[in-house]
XYZ file of C-alpha atoms in Angstrom:
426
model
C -62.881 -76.518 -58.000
C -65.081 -76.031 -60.816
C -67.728 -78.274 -59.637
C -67.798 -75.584 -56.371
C -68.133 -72.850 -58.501
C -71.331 -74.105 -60.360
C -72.773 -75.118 -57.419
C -71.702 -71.441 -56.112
C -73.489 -69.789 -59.353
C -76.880 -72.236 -58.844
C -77.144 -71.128 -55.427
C -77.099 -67.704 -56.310
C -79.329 -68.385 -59.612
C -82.131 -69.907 -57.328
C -82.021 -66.707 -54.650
C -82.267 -64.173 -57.588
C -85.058 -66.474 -59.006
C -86.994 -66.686 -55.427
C -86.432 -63.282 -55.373
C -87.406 -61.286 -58.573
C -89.997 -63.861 -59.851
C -91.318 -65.264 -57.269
C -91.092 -62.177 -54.751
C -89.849 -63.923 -51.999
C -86.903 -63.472 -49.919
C -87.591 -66.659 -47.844
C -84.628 -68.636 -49.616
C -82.115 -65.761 -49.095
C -83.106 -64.856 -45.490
C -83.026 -68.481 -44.545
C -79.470 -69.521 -45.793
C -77.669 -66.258 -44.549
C -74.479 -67.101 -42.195
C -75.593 -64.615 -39.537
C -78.429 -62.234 -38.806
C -76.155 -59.160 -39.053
C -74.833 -59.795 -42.611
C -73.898 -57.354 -44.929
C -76.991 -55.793 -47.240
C -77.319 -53.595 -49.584
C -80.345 -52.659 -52.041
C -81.829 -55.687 -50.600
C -85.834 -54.841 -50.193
C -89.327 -56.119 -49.356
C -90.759 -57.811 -52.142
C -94.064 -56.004 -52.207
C -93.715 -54.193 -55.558
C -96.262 -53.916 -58.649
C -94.280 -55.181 -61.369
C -94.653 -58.931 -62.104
C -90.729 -60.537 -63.383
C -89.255 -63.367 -65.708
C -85.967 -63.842 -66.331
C -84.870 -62.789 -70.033
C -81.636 -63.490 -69.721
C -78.869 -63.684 -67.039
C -75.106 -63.410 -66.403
C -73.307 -64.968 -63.374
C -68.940 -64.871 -62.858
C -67.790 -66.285 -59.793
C -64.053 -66.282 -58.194
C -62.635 -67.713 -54.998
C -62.232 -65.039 -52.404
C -60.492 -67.342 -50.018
C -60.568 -70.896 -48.327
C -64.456 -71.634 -49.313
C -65.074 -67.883 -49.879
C -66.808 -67.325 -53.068
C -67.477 -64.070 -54.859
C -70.595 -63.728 -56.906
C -71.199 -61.484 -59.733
C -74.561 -60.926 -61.314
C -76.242 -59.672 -64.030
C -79.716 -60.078 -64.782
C -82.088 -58.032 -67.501
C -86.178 -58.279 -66.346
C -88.831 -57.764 -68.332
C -92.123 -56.652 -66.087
C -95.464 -58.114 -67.393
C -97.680 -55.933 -65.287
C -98.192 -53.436 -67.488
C -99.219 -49.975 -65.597
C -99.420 -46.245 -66.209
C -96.110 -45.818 -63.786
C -94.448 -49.348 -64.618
C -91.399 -49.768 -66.766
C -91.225 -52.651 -69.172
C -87.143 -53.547 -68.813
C -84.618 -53.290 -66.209
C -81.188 -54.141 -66.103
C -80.045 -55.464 -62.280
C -76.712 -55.603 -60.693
C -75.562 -57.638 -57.851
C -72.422 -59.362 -55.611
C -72.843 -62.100 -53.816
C -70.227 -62.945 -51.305
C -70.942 -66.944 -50.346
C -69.468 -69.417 -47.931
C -69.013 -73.243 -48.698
C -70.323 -75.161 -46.268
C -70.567 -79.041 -45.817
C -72.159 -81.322 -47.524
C -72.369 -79.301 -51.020
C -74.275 -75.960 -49.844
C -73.445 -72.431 -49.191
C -74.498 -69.499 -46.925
C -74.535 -65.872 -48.019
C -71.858 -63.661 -46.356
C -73.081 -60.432 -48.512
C -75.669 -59.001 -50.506
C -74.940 -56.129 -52.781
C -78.175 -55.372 -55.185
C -78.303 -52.271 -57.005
C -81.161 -51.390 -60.149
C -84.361 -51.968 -57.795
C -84.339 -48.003 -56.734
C -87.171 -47.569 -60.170
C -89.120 -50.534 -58.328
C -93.318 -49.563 -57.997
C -94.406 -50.189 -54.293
C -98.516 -50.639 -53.498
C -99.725 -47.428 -51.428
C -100.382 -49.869 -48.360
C -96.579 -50.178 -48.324
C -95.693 -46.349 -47.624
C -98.394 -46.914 -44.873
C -96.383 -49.965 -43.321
C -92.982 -47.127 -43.921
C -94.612 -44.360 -41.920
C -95.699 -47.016 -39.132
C -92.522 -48.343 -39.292
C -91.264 -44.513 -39.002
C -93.272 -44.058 -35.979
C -92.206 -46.592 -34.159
C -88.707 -45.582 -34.367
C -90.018 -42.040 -32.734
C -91.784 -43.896 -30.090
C -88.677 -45.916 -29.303
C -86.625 -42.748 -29.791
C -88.699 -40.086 -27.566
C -90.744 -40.956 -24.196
C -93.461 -38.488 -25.791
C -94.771 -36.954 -29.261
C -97.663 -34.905 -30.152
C -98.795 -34.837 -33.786
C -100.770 -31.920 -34.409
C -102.535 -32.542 -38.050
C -102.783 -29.139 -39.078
C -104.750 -29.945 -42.147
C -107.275 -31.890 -40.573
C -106.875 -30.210 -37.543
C -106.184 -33.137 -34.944
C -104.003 -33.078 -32.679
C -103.142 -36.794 -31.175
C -100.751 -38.125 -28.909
C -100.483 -40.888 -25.878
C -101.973 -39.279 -22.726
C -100.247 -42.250 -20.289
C -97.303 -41.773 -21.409
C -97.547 -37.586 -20.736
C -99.171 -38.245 -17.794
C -95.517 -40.426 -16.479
C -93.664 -37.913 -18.021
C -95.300 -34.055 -17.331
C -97.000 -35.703 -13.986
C -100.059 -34.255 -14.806
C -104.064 -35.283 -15.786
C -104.835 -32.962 -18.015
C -106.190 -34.191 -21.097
C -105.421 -31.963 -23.624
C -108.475 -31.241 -26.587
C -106.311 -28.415 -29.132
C -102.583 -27.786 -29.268
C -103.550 -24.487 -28.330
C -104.530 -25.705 -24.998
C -101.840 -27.714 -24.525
C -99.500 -24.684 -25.182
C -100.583 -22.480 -22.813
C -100.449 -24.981 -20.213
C -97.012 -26.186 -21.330
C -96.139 -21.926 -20.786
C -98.038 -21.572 -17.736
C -97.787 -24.799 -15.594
C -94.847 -26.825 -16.712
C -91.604 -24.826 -17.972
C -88.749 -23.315 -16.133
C -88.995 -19.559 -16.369
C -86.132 -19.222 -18.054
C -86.783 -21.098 -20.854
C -90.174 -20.265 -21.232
C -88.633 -18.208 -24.601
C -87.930 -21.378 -26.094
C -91.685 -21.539 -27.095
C -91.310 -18.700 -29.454
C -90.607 -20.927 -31.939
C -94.191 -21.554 -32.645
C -94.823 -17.954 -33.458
C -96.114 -17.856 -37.108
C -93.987 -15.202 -38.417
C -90.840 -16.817 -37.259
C -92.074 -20.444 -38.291
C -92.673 -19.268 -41.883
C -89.157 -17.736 -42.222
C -87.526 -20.872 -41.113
C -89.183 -22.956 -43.347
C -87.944 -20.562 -46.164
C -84.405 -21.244 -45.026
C -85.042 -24.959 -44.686
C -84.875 -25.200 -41.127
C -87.352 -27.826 -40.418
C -85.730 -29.532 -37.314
C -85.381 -27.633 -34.215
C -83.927 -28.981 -30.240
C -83.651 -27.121 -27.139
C -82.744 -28.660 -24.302
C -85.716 -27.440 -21.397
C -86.336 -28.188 -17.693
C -90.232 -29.261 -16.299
C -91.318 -29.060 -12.988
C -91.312 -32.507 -11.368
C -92.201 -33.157 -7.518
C -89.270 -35.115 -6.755
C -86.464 -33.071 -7.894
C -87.679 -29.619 -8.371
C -87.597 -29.586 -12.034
C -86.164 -32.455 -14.412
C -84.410 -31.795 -18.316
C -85.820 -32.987 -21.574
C -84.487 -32.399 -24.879
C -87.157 -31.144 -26.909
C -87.927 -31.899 -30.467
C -89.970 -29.879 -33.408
C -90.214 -30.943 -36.700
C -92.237 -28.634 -39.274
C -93.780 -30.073 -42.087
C -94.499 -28.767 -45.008
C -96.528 -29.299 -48.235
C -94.340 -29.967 -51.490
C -94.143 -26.701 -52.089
C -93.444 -25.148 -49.132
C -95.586 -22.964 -49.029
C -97.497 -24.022 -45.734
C -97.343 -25.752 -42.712
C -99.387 -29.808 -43.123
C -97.901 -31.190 -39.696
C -95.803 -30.469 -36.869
C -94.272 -33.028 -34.015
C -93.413 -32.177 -30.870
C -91.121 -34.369 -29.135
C -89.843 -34.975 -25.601
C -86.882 -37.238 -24.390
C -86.104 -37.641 -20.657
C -82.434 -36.552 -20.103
C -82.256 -35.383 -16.534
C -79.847 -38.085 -15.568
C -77.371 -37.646 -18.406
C -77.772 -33.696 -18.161
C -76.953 -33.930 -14.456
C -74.067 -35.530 -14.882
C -72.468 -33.297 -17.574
C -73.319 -29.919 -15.591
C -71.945 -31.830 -12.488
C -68.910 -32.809 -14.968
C -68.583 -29.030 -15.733
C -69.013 -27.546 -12.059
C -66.294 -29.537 -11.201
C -64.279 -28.568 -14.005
C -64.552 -25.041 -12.897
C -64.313 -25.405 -9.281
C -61.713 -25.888 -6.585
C -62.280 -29.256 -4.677
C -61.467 -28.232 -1.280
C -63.043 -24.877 -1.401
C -65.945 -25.234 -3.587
C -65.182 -21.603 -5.012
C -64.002 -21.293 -8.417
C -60.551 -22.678 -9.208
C -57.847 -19.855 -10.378
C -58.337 -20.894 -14.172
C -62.009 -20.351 -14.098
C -61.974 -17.382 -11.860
C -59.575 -15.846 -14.028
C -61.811 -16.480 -17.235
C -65.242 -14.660 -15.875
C -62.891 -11.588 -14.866
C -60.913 -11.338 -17.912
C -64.742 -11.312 -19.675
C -65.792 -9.119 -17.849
C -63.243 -6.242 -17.833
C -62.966 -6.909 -21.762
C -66.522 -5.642 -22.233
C -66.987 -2.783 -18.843
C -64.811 -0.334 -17.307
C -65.894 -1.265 -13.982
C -64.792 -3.389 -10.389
C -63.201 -4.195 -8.075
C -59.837 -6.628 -7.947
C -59.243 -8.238 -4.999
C -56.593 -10.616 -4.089
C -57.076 -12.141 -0.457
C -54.237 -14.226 1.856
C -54.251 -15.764 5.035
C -51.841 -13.881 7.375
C -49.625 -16.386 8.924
C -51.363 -19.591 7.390
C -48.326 -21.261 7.803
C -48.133 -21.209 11.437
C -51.887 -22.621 11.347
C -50.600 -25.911 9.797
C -47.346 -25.889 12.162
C -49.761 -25.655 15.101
C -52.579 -27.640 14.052
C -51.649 -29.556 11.318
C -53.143 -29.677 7.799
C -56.355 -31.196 8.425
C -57.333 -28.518 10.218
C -55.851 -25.961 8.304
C -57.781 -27.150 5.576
C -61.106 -26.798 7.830
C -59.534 -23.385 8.278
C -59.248 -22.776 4.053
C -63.058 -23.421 3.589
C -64.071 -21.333 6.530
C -62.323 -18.194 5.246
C -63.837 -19.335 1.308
C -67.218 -19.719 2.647
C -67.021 -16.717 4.333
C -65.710 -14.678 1.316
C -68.539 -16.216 -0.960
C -71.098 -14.961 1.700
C -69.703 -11.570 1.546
C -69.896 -11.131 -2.259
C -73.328 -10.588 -4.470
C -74.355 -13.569 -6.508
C -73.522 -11.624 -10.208
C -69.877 -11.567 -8.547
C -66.924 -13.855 -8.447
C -64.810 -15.605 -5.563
C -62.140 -18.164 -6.436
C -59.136 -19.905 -4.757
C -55.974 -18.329 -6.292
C -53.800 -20.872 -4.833
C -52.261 -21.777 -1.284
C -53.925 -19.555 1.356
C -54.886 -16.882 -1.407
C -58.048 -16.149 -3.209
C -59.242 -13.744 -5.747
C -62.234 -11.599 -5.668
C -63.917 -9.201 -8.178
C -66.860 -7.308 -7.525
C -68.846 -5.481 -10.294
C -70.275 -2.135 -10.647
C -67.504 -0.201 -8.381
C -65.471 2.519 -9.759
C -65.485 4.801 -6.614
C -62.236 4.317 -4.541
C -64.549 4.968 -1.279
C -66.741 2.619 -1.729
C -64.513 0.006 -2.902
C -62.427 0.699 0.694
C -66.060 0.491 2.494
C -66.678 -3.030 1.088
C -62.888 -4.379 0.888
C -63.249 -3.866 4.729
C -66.091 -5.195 5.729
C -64.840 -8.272 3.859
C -61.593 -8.142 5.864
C -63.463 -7.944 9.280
C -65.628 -10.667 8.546
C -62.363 -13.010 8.132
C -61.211 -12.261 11.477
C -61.806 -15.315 14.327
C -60.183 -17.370 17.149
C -60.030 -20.851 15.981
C -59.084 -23.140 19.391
C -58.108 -26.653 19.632
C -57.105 -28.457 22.554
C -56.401 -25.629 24.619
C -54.534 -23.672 21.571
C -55.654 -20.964 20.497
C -54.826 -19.430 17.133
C -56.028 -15.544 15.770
C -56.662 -15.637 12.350
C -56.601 -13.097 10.173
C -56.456 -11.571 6.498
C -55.001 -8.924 4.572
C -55.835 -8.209 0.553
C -54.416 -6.024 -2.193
C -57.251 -4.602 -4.194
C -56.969 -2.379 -7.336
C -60.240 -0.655 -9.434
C -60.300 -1.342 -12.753
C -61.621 2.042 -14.357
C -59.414 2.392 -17.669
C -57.108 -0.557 -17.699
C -58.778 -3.711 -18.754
C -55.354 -5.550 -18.868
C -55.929 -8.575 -16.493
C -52.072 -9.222 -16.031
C -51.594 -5.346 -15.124
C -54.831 -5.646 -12.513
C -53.316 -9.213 -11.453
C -49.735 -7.296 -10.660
C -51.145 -4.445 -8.910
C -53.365 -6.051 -6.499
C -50.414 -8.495 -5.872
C -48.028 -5.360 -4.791
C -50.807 -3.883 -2.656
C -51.244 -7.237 -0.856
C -47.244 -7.000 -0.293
C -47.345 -3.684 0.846
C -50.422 -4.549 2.821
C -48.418 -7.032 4.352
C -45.753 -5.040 5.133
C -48.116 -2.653 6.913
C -48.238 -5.410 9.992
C -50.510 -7.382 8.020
C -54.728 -7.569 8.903
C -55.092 -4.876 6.821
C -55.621 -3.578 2.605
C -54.380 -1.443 0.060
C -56.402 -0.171 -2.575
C -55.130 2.038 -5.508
C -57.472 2.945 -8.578
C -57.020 3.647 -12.811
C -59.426 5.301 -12.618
């Protein structure tokens, strides 16, 4: 057992050796048990200082069944002398090492900590921000760099050219702006560019924002227009005073953005129907009479439905259910809302009425349109509507609305049906 552990401390002796003096990390790379083991504080070798050894501390213990756990201490003196050098530091590390055949180990995990003071050549921060670069390139499909020092503005014209599926070559950010405004954004998030406006740039970088995303849509012949999340970093010099560099970034997310708006339509929509479901319907009205005194609540059955499925049977009362909703949706403005209640009922609200005429004008145009013959097979069937509709005016209490427009239906029903009631608080 001893024997094991001395071998155990040489092993580690020689990588700290190859390591600090000899600035190599050959010995350790090459006798690691995986590629994916554990580091920490373990760095290129490419510092100024120049090591020896003046003295050293190793304790071992057994972790497990050939499992060995390495402790290090090591003090190195540096005999490059510099303006920016130290002449002593103390290093820490833990070794975890695995006991292989034939007398040799592997390293399970490297833990080095005291290197953080370490001197790198300037050449090495220019293989960092390459390094850095890369990472962007493999991270975004395209980035501008505008240099606002040395005024230059770079970035990779093929790989715009996939992306905005244009040839422009672009000679200024300034040019490239205006055409990005002009030529390439969805109008309605054309705003999203007022983020380069000088005033507002300034007072961001005051309150450290630096980092900045919107999520945009581009025209693109195939589809219409396509998403990309879009990145801007600002860059600043050390004292923040003024801008040195911005990137502009763009990542292709159509597909993924797609698929969570399709997630979220579907969320908020009745299957059969393709109007909004009751929960969702429910949710725009309650918003809306929250913040106006204003509408229209309308709740909408099929007289009879159940007769339609005794004749016909459910498939074609169902046929019957999306006729009536896509009916209903034609007869309503955009800005207002249509949803399936539930059954053979749906819910309406239209905004902007608070005159009881009116609202009887539209309510029965509505109820016309909703009367056909539907005929199968030599049966014939009449089908019809009737609705309970209530203005909103003062009372912005959805379950008060929601009971009044039911009663009117009832009543409307009780009428001999094809018909409405409409009562107001206003």
């Amino acid at each position: 057992m001893e024997r094991v552990k001395e071998l155990a401390v040489d092993f580690v002796k020689q990588g700290c050796r190859e390591y600090f003096v000899n600035k190599s990390s050959d010995f350790i790379m090459n006798n690691c048990e995986s590629y994916d083991i554990a580091l920490s504080g373990f760095r290129n070798t490419d510092w100024i200082e120049q090591f020896k050894i003046i003295s050293e501390f190793y304790h071992v213990d057994k972790l497990a069944d050939n499992v060995y756990y390495i402790y290090a201490k090591l003090s190195l003196e540096n005999s490059f002398k510099s303006a920016n050098a130290r002449d002593k530091y103390l290093i820490e590390g833990t070794f975890v090492c695995k006991y292989t055949e034939n007398d040799t180990f592997k390293f399970s995990g490297i833990q080095i900590s005291g290197t953080e003071n370490f001197n790198f050549e300037e050449r090495d921060k220019d293989s960092s921000n390459l390094i850095y670069k890369k990472v962007l390139e493999y991270s975004y499909d395209v980035i501008f760099e505008y240099d606002m020092l040395n005024n230059t503005f770079t970035y990779d014209p093929d790989k715009y050219r996939k992306l905005f599926e244009t040839d422009t070559h672009f000679v200024s950010a300034d040019q490239w702006f205006w055409h990005m405004v002009t030529e390439c954004l969805h109008p309605e998030d054309s705003e999203y560019m007022d983020i380069f406006r000088s005033a507002d740039v300034h007072k961001r970088l005051k309150n450290n924002q630096n980092v900045l995303q919107h999520e945009i849509r581009i025209k693109n012949r195939e589809k219409g227009y396509i998403w990309l999340k879009m990145t801007i970093i600002f860059m600043t010099d050390p004292e923040k005073n003024r801008l040195t560099r911005v990137f502009v970034m763009f990542k292709d997310i159509d597909e993924e953005k797609r698929k969570d708006l399709d997630y979220i339509t579907r969320a908020r929509t009745d299957e059969l129907t393709g109007l909004y479901n009751k929960e969702y319907a429910e949710h725009l009205i309650k918003r809306h009479i929250r913040q106006n005194n204003n509408g229209l609540f309308i709740i909408v059955d099929i007289d009879n439905f159940k007769s339609v499925n005794d004749m016909f049977g459910h498939i074609t009362g169902n046929e019957l259910l999306k006729k009536v909703a896509n009916s209903l949706k034609n007869s309503m403005d955009p800005n207002d809302y249509s949803g399936r209640f539930g059954g053979d009922e749906f819910i309406l609200f239209i905004k902007n009425i608070s005159d009881i005429k009116i609202a009887k004008e539209k309510l029965a145009t509505i109820i016309e349109k909703l009367h056909f013959t539907h005929s199968e097979e030599f049966a014939f069937k009449e089908i019809m509507c009737s609705a309970g509709g209530v203005i909103v005016g003062n009372e912005n209490d959805y379950e008060k609305l929601l009971k009044e427009a039911g009663k009117n239906l009832s009543d409307a029903k009780k009428a001999g049906k094809y018909t409405y009631i409409i009562t107001s608080y206003v």
